PDB file of C-alpha atoms in Angstrom:
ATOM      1  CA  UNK A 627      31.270 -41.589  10.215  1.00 45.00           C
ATOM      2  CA  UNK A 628      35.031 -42.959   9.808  1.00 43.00           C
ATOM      3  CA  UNK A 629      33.735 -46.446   9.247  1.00 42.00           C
ATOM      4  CA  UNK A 630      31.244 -44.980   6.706  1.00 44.00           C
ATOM      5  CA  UNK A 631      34.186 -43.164   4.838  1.00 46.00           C
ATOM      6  CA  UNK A 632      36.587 -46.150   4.552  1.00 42.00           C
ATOM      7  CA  UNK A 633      33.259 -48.808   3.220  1.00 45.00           C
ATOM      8  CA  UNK A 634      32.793 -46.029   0.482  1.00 44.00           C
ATOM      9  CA  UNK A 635      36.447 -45.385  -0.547  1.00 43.00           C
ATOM     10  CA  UNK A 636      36.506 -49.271  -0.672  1.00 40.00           C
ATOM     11  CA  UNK A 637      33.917 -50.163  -2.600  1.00 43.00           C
ATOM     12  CA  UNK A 638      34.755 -47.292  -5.483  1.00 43.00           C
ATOM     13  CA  UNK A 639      38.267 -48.846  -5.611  1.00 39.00           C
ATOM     14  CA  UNK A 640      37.282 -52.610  -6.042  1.00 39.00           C
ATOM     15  CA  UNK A 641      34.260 -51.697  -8.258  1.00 39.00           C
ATOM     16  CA  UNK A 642      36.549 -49.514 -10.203  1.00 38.00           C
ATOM     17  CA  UNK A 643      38.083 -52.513 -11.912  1.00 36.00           C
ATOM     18  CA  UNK A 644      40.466 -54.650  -9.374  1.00 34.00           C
ATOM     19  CA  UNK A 645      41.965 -57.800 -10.175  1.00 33.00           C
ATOM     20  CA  UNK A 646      39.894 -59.796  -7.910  1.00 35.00           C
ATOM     21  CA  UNK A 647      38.935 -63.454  -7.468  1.00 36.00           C
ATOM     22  CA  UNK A 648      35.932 -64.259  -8.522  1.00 37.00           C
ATOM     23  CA  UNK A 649      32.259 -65.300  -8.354  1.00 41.00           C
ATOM     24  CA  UNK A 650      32.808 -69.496  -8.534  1.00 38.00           C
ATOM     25  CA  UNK A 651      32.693 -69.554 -12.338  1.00 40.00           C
ATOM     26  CA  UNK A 652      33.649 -73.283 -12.839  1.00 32.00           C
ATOM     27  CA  UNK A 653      36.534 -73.539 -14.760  1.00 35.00           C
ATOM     28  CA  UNK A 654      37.632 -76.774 -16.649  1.00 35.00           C
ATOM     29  CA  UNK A 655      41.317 -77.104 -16.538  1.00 36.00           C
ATOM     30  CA  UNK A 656      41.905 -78.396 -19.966  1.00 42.00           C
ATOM     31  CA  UNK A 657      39.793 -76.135 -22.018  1.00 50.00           C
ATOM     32  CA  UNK A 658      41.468 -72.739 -23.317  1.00 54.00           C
ATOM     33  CA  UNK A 659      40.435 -69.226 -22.173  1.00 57.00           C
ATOM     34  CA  UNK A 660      39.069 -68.672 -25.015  1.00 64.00           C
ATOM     35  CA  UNK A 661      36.663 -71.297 -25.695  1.00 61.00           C
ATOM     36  CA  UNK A 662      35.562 -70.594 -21.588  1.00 61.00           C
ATOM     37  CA  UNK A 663      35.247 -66.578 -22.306  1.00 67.00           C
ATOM     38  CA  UNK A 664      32.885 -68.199 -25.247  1.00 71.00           C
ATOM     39  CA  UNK A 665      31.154 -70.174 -23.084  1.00 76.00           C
ATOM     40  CA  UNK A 666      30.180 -67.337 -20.501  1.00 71.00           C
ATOM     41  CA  UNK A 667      29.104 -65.373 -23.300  1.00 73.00           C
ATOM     42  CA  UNK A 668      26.778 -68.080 -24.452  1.00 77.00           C
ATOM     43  CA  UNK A 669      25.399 -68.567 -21.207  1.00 76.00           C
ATOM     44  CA  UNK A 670      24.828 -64.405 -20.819  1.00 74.00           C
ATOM     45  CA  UNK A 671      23.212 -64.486 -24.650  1.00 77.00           C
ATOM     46  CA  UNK A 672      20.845 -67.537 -23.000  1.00 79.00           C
ATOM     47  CA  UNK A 673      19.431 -65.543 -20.472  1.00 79.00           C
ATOM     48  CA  UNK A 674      15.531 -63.956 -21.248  1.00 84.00           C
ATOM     49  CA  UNK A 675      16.067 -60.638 -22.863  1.00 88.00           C
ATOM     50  CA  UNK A 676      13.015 -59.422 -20.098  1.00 92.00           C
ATOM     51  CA  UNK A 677      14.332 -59.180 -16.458  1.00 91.00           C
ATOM     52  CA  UNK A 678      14.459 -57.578 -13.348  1.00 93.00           C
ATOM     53  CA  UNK A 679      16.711 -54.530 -12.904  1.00 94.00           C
ATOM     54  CA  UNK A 680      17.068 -53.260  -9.685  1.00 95.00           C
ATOM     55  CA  UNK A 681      15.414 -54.002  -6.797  1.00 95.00           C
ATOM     56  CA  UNK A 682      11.423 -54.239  -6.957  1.00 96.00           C
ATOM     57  CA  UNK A 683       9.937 -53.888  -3.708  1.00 98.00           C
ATOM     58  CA  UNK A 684       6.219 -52.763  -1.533  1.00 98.00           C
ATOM     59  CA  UNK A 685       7.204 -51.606   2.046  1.00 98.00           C
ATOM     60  CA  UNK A 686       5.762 -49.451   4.755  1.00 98.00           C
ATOM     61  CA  UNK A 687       6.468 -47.307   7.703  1.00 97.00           C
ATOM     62  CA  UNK A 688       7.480 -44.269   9.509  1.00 96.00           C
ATOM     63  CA  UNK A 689       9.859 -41.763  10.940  1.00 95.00           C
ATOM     64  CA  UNK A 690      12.474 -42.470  13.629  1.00 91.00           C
ATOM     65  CA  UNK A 691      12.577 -40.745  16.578  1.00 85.00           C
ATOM     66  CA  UNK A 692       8.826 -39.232  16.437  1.00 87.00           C
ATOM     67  CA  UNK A 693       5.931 -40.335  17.414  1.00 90.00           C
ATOM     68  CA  UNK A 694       3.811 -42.481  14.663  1.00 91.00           C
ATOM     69  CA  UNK A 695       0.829 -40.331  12.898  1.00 93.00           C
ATOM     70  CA  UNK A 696      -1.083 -40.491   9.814  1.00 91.00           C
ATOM     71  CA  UNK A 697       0.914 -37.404   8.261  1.00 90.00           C
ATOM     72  CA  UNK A 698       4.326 -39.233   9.185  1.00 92.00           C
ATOM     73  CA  UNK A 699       3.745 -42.657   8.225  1.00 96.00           C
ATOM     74  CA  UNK A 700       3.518 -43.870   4.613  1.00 96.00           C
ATOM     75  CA  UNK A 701       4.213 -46.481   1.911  1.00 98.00           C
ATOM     76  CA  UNK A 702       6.736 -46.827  -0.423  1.00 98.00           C
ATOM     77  CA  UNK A 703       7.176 -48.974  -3.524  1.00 98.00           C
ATOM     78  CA  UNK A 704       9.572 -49.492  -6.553  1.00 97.00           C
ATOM     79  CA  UNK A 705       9.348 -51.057  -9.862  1.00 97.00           C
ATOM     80  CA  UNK A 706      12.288 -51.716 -11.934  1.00 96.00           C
ATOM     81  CA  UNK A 707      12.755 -54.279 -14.971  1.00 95.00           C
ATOM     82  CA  UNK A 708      15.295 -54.037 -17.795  1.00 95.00           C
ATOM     83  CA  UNK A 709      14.671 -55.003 -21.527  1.00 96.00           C
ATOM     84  CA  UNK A 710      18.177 -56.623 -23.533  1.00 94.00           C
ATOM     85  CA  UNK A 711      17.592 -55.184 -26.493  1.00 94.00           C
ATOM     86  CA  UNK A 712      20.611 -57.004 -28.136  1.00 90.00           C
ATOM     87  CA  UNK A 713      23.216 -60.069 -28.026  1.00 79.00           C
ATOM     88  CA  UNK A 714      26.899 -59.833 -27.812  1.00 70.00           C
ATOM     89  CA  UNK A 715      27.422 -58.865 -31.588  1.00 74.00           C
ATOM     90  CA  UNK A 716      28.156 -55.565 -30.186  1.00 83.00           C
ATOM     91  CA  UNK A 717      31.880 -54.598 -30.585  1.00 87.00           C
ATOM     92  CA  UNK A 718      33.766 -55.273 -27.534  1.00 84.00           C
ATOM     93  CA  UNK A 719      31.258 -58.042 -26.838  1.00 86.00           C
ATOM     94  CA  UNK A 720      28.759 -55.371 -25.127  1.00 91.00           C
ATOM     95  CA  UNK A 721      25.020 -55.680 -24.813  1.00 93.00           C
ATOM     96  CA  UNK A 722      22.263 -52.566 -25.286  1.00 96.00           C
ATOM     97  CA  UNK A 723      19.561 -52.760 -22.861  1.00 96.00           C
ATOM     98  CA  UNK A 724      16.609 -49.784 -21.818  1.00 97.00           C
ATOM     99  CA  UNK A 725      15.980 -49.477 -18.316  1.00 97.00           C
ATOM    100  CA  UNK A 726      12.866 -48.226 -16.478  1.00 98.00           C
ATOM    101  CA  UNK A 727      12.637 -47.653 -12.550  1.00 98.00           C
ATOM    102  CA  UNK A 728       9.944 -46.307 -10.720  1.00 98.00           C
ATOM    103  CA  UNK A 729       9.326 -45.458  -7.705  1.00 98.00           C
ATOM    104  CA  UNK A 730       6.489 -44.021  -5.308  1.00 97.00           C
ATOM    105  CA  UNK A 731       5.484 -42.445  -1.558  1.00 97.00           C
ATOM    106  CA  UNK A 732       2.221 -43.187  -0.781  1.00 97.00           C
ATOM    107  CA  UNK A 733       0.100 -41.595   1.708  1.00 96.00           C
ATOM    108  CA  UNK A 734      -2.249 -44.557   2.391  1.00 95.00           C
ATOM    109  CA  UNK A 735      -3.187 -43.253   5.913  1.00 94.00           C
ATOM    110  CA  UNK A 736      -4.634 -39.900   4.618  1.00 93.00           C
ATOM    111  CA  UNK A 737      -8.071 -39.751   3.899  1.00 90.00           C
ATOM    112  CA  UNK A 738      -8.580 -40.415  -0.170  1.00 91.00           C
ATOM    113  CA  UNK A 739      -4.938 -42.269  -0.054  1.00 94.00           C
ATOM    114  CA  UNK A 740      -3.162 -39.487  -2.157  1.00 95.00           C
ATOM    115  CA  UNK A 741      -0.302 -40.398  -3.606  1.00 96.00           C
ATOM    116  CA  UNK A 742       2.947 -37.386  -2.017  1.00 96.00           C
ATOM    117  CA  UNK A 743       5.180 -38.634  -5.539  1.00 97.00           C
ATOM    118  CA  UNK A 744       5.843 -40.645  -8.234  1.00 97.00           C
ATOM    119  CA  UNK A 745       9.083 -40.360  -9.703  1.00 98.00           C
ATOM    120  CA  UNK A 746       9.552 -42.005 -13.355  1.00 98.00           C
ATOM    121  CA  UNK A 747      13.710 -42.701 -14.579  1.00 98.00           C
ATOM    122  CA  UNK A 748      13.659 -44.258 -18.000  1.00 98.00           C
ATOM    123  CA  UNK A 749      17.670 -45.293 -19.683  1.00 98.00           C
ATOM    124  CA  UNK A 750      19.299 -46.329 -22.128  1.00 98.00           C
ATOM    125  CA  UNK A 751      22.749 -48.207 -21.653  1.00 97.00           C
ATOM    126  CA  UNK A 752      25.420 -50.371 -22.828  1.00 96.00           C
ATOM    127  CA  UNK A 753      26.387 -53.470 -20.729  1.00 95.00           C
ATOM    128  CA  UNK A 754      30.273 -55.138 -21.228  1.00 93.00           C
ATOM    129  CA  UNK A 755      30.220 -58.130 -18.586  1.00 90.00           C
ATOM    130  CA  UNK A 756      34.291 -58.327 -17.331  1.00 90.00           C
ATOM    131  CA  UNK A 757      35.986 -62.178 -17.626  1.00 86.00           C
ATOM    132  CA  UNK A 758      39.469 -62.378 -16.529  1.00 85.00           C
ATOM    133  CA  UNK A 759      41.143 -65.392 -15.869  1.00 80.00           C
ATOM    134  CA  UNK A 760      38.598 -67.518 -17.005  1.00 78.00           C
ATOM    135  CA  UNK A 761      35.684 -66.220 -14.447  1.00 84.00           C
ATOM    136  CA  UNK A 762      32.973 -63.776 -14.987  1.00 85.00           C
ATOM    137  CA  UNK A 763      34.413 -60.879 -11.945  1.00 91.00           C
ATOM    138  CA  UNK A 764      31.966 -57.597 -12.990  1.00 93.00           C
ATOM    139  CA  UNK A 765      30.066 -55.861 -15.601  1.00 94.00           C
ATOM    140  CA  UNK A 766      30.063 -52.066 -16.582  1.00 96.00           C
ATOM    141  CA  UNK A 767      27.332 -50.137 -17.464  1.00 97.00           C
ATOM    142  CA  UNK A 768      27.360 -46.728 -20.125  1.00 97.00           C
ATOM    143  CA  UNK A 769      23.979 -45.328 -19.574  1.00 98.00           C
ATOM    144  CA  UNK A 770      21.664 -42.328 -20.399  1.00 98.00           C
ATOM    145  CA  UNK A 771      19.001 -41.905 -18.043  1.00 98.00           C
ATOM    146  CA  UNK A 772      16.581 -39.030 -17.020  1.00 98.00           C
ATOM    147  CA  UNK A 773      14.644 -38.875 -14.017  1.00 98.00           C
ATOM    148  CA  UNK A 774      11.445 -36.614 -13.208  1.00 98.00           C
ATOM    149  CA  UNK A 775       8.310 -36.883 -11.314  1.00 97.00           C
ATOM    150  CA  UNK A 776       6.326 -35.226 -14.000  1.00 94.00           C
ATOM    151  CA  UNK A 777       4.161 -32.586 -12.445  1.00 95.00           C
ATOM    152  CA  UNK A 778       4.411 -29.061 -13.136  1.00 93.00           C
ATOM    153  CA  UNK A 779       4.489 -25.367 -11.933  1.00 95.00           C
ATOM    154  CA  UNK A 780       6.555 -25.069  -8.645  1.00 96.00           C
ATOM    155  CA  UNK A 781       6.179 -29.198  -7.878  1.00 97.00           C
ATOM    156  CA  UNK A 782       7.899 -30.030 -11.138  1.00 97.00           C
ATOM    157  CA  UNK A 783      11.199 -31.704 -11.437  1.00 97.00           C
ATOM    158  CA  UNK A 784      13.421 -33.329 -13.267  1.00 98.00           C
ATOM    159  CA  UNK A 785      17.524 -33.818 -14.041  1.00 98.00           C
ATOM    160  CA  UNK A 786      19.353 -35.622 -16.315  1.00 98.00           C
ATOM    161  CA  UNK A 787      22.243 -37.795 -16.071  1.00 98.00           C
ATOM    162  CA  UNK A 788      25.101 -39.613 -17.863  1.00 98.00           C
ATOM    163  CA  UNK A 789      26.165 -42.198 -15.916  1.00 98.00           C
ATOM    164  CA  UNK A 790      28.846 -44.770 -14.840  1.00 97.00           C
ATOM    165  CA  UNK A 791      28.522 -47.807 -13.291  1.00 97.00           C
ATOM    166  CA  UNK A 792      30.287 -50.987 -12.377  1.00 96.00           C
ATOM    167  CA  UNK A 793      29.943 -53.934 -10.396  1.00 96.00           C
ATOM    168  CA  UNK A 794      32.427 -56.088  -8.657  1.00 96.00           C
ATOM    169  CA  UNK A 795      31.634 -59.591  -7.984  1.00 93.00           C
ATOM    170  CA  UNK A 796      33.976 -60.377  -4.908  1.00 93.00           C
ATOM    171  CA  UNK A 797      32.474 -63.915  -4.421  1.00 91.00           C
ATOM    172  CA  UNK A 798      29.423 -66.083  -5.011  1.00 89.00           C
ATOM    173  CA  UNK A 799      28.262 -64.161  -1.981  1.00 93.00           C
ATOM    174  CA  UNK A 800      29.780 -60.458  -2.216  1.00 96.00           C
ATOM    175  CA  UNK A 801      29.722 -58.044  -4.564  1.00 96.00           C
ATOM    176  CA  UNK A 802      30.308 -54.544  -4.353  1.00 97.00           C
ATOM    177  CA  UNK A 803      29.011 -52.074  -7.094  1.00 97.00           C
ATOM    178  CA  UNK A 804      29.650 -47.979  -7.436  1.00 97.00           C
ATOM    179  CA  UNK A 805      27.848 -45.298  -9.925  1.00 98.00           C
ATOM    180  CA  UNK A 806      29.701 -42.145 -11.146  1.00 97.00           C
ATOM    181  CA  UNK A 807      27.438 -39.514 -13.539  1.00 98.00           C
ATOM    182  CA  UNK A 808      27.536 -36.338 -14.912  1.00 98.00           C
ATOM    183  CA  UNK A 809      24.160 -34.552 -14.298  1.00 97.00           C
ATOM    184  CA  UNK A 810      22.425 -32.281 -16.567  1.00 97.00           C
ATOM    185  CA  UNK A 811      19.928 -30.083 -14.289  1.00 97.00           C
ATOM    186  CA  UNK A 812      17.461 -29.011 -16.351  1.00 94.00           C
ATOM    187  CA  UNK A 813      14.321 -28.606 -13.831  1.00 94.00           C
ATOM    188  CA  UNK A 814      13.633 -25.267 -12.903  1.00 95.00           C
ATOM    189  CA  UNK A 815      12.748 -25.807  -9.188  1.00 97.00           C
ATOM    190  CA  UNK A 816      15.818 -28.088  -8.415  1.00 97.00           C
ATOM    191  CA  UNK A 817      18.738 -26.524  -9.377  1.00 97.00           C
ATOM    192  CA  UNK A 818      21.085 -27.190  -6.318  1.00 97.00           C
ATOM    193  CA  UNK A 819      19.689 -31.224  -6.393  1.00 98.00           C
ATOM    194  CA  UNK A 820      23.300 -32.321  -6.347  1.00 97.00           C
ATOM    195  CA  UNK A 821      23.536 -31.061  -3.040  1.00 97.00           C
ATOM    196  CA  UNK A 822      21.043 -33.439  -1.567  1.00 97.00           C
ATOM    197  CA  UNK A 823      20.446 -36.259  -4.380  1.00 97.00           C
ATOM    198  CA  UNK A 824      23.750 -36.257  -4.926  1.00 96.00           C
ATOM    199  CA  UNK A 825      27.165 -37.245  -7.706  1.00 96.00           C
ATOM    200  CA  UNK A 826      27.760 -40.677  -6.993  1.00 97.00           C
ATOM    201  CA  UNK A 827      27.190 -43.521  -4.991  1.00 97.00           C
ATOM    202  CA  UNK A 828      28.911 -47.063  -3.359  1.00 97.00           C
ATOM    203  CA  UNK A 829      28.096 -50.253  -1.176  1.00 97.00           C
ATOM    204  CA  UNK A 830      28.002 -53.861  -1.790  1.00 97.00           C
ATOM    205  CA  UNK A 831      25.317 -57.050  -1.070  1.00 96.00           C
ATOM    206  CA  UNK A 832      25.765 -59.820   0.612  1.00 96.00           C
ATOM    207  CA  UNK A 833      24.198 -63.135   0.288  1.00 95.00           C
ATOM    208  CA  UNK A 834      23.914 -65.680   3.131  1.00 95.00           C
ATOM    209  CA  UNK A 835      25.228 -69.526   1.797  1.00 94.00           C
ATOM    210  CA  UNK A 836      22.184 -70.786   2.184  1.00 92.00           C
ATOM    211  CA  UNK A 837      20.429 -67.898  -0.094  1.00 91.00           C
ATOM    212  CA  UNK A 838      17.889 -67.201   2.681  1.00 94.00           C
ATOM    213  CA  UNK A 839      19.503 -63.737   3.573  1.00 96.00           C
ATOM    214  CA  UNK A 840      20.322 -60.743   1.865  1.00 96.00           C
ATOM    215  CA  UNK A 841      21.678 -57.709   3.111  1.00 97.00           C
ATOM    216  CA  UNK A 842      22.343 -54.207   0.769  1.00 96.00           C
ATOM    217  CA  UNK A 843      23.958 -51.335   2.040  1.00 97.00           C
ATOM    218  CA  UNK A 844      24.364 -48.345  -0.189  1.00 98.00           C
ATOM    219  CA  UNK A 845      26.280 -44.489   0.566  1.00 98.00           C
ATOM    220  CA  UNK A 846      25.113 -41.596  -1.901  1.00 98.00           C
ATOM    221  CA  UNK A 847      27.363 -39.125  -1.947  1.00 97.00           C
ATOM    222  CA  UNK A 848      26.128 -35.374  -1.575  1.00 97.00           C
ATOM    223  CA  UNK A 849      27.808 -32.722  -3.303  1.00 95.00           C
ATOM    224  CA  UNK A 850      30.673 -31.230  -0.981  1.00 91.00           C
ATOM    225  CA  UNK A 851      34.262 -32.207   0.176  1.00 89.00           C
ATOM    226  CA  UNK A 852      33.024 -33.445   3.149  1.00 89.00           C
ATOM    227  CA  UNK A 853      31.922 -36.596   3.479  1.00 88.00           C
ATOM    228  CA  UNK A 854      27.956 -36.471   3.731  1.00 94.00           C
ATOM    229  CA  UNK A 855      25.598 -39.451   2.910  1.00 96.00           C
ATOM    230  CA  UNK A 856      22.656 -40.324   2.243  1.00 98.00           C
ATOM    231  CA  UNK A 857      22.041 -44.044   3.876  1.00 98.00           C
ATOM    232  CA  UNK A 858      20.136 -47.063   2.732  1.00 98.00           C
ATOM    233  CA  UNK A 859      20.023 -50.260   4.717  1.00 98.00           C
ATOM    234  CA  UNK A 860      18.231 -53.275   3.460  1.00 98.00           C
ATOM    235  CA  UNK A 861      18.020 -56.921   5.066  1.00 98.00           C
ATOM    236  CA  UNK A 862      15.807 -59.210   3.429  1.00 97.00           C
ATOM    237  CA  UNK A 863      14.661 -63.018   4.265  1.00 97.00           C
ATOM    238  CA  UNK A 864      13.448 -65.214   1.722  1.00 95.00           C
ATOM    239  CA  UNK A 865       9.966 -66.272   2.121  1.00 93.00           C
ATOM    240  CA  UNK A 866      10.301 -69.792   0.278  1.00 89.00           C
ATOM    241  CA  UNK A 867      13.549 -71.131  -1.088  1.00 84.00           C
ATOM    242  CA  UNK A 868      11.912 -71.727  -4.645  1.00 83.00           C
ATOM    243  CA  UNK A 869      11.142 -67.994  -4.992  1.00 88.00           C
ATOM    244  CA  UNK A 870      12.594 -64.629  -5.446  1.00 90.00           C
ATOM    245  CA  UNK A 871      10.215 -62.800  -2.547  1.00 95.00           C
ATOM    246  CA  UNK A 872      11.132 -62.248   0.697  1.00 97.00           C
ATOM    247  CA  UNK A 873      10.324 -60.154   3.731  1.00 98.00           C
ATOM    248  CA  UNK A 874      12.375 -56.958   3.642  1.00 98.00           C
ATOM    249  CA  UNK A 875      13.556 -54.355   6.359  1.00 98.00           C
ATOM    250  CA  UNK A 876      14.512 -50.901   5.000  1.00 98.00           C
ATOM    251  CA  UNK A 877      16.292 -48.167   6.776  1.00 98.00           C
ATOM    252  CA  UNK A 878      16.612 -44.485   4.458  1.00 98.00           C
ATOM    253  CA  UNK A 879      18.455 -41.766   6.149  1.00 97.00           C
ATOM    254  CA  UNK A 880      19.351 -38.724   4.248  1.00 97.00           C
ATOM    255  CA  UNK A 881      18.082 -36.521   1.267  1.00 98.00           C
ATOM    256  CA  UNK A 882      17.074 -36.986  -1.698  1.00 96.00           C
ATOM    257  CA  UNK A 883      14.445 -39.747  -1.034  1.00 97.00           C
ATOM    258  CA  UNK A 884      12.157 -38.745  -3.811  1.00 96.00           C
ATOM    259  CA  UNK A 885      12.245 -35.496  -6.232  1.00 98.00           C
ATOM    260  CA  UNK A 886       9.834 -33.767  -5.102  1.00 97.00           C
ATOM    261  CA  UNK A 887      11.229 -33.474  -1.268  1.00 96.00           C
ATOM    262  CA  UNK A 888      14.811 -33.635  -2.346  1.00 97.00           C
ATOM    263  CA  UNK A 889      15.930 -31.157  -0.159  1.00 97.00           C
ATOM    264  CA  UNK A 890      14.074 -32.223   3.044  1.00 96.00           C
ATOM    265  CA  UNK A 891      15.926 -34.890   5.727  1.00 96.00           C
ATOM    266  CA  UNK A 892      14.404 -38.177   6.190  1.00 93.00           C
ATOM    267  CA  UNK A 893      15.102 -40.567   8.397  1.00 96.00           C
ATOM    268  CA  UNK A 894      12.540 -43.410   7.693  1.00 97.00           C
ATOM    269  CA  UNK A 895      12.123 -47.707   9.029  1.00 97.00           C
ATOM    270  CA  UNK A 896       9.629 -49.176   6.779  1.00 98.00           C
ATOM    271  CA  UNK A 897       9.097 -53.305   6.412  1.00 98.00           C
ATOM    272  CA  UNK A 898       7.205 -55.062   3.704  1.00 98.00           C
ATOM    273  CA  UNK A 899       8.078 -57.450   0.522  1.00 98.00           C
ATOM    274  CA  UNK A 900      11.197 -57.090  -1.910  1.00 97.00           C
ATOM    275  CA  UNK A 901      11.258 -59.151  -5.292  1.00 96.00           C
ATOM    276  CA  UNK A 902      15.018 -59.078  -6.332  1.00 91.00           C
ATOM    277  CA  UNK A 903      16.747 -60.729  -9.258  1.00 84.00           C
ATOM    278  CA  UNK A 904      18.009 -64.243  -8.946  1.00 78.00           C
ATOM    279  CA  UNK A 905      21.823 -63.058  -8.602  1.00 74.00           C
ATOM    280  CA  UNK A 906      22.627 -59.662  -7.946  1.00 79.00           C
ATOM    281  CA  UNK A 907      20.717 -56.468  -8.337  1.00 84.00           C
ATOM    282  CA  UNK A 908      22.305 -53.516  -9.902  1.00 87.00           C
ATOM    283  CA  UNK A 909      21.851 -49.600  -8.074  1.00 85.00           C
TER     284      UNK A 909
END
C-alpha cells in the first residue's frame, strides 16, 4: 500500500505542472523560441480534427480468486474518440474538442447474451498543450462531462462532473497524467458514488523503445483520508509494428467498475485487443 501511496503523490505533483525535460521535441539551435512554439502549434493544428481519445479496447475474463462460471465471467469493451472542434485561434492558444467514451459489461456466457451495463460519458473541454523551453512537456484539459448508464427506476444512474486534467510528458517513453473534478450527483440511487467511483485519479504509461510494449497503470482515489484505490493494470503488445492493435492484459481491482455496480468490489483479469492512439492516451 506504501508503494501505492508514494506512485500517486508522484504522479499528481509532476502532472501538476513541473519543470520537466521533455518528450524529444527536436529543437534547432539557431531558430528562436518563438518561431519553434509556432512550429509545434502548426504541427498540433495539422493533426485530423477526428481521433482517438482514450483507450478503445474488447477484452474478456473473470474473477480472481473464485472459481470460473458463467455468472462470474464476462466481457468488457470501451469506445472512446474525440472530435477537435477548433484550431489554436482560441485565446491562450487553446483548442475546444467534445469527447464521448463508452463503455460496456457483457454477459456473453448467459443464455440470450444480456448485456449487465452500458455506461454513456459525453464532454465538452478545452485543450492548452504546455511548450517550455522549446519542447512540447504536457497538455491540460478544462472539461464538462456527464456520465450515466441511462436506465431508470432503482437501476438508474448518473453524476456529473467538472473536471481537471493534465498530462506530463516525462520522456518519449513516460508520461504521467492526473484528473481532479468537482462532481455534481444528481442520480437518485447513487448518492454516496464518491465513495466508491471516486474524486480523482493518477498513474503514468510507459512505452517500450521499440513501441512493441505498453504498460498503463492508473490509482482512483475513493472518497476518505485514507488512502483507498481503485486499481487498473494494463500491459499491452503490439500485434504488427505498422498498426495501433495489440494484445492487451487488464487487471481492475476496486469499485466503481461500472455505474450500475458502483458500490460492489471487483477484482477482475480479463485479456483481449486494445486500439490506443499513436502517442499517448489520455484517462
Amino acid at each position: 500500500m506504501n508503494a501505492l501511496r508514494y506512485l500517486y503523490i508522484i504522479a499528481i505533483i509532476v502532472a501538476a505542472g513541473m519543470s520537466i525535460p521533455a518528450t524529444g521535441q527536436i529543437v534547432t539551435r539557431d531558430r528562436s523560441s518563438s518561431e519553434i512554439a509556432d512550429s509545434i502549434r502548426a504541427e498540433l493544428d495539422s493533426r485530423p480534427y477526428f481521433g482517438l481519445y482514450k483507450d478503445t479496447y474488447f477484452v474478456g475474463g473473470t474473477v480472481l480468486g473464485s472459481k470460473p462460471t458463467s455468472h462470474n465471467s464476462d466481457v468488457k469493451f470501451q469506445i472512446s474518440f474525440q472530435q477537435r472542434l477548433t484550431k489554436s485561434v482560441l485565446p491562450w492558444n487553446t483548442y475546444l474538442y467534445l469527447f464521448y467514451s463508452q463503455k460496456a459489461l457483457w454477459n456473453v456466457f448467459e443464455r440470450s447474451l444480456p448485456f449487465h451495463d452500458l455506461n454513456f460519458n459525453p464532454g465538452l473541454g478545452i485543450s492548452r498543450y504546455v511548450i517550455l523551453k522549446n519542447r512540447l512537456v504536457g497538455k491540460v484539459t478544462l472539461m464538462i462531462e456527464h456520465e450515466s448508464n441511462g436506465r431508470d427506476g432503482t437501476a438508474s444512474r448518473s453524476w456529473n462532473k467538472i473536471s481537471w486534467a493534465g498530462e506530463a510528458y516525462i520522456s518519449p517513453n513516460l508520461m504521467a497524467h492526473a484528473k481532479f473534478w468537482i462532481p455534481i450527483v444528481d442520480g437518485k440511487y447513487n448518492k454516496d458514488i464518491l465513495k466508491y467511483s471516486g474524486i480523482s485519479q493518477a498513474g503514468f504509461q510507459a512505452i517500450s523503445n521499440d513501441d512493441k510494449w505498453v504498460l498503463d497503470m492508473t490509482l482512483v482515489k475513493r472518497k476518505g483520508w485514507n488512502f483507498n484505490f481503485n486499481t487498473i493494470v494494463q500491459l499491452g503488445y503490439r500485434l504488427n509494428h505498422n498498426s495501433n492493435q495489440f494484445l492487451m492484459l487488464q487487471y481492475y481491482n476496486g469499485y466503481g467498475e461500472t455505474l450500475l455496480d458502483y458500490n460492489q468490489y471487483h477484482s477482475r483479469i480479463r485479456i483481449g485487443l486494445l486500439i490506443r492512439p499513436k502517442f499517448f492516451s489520455d484517462f
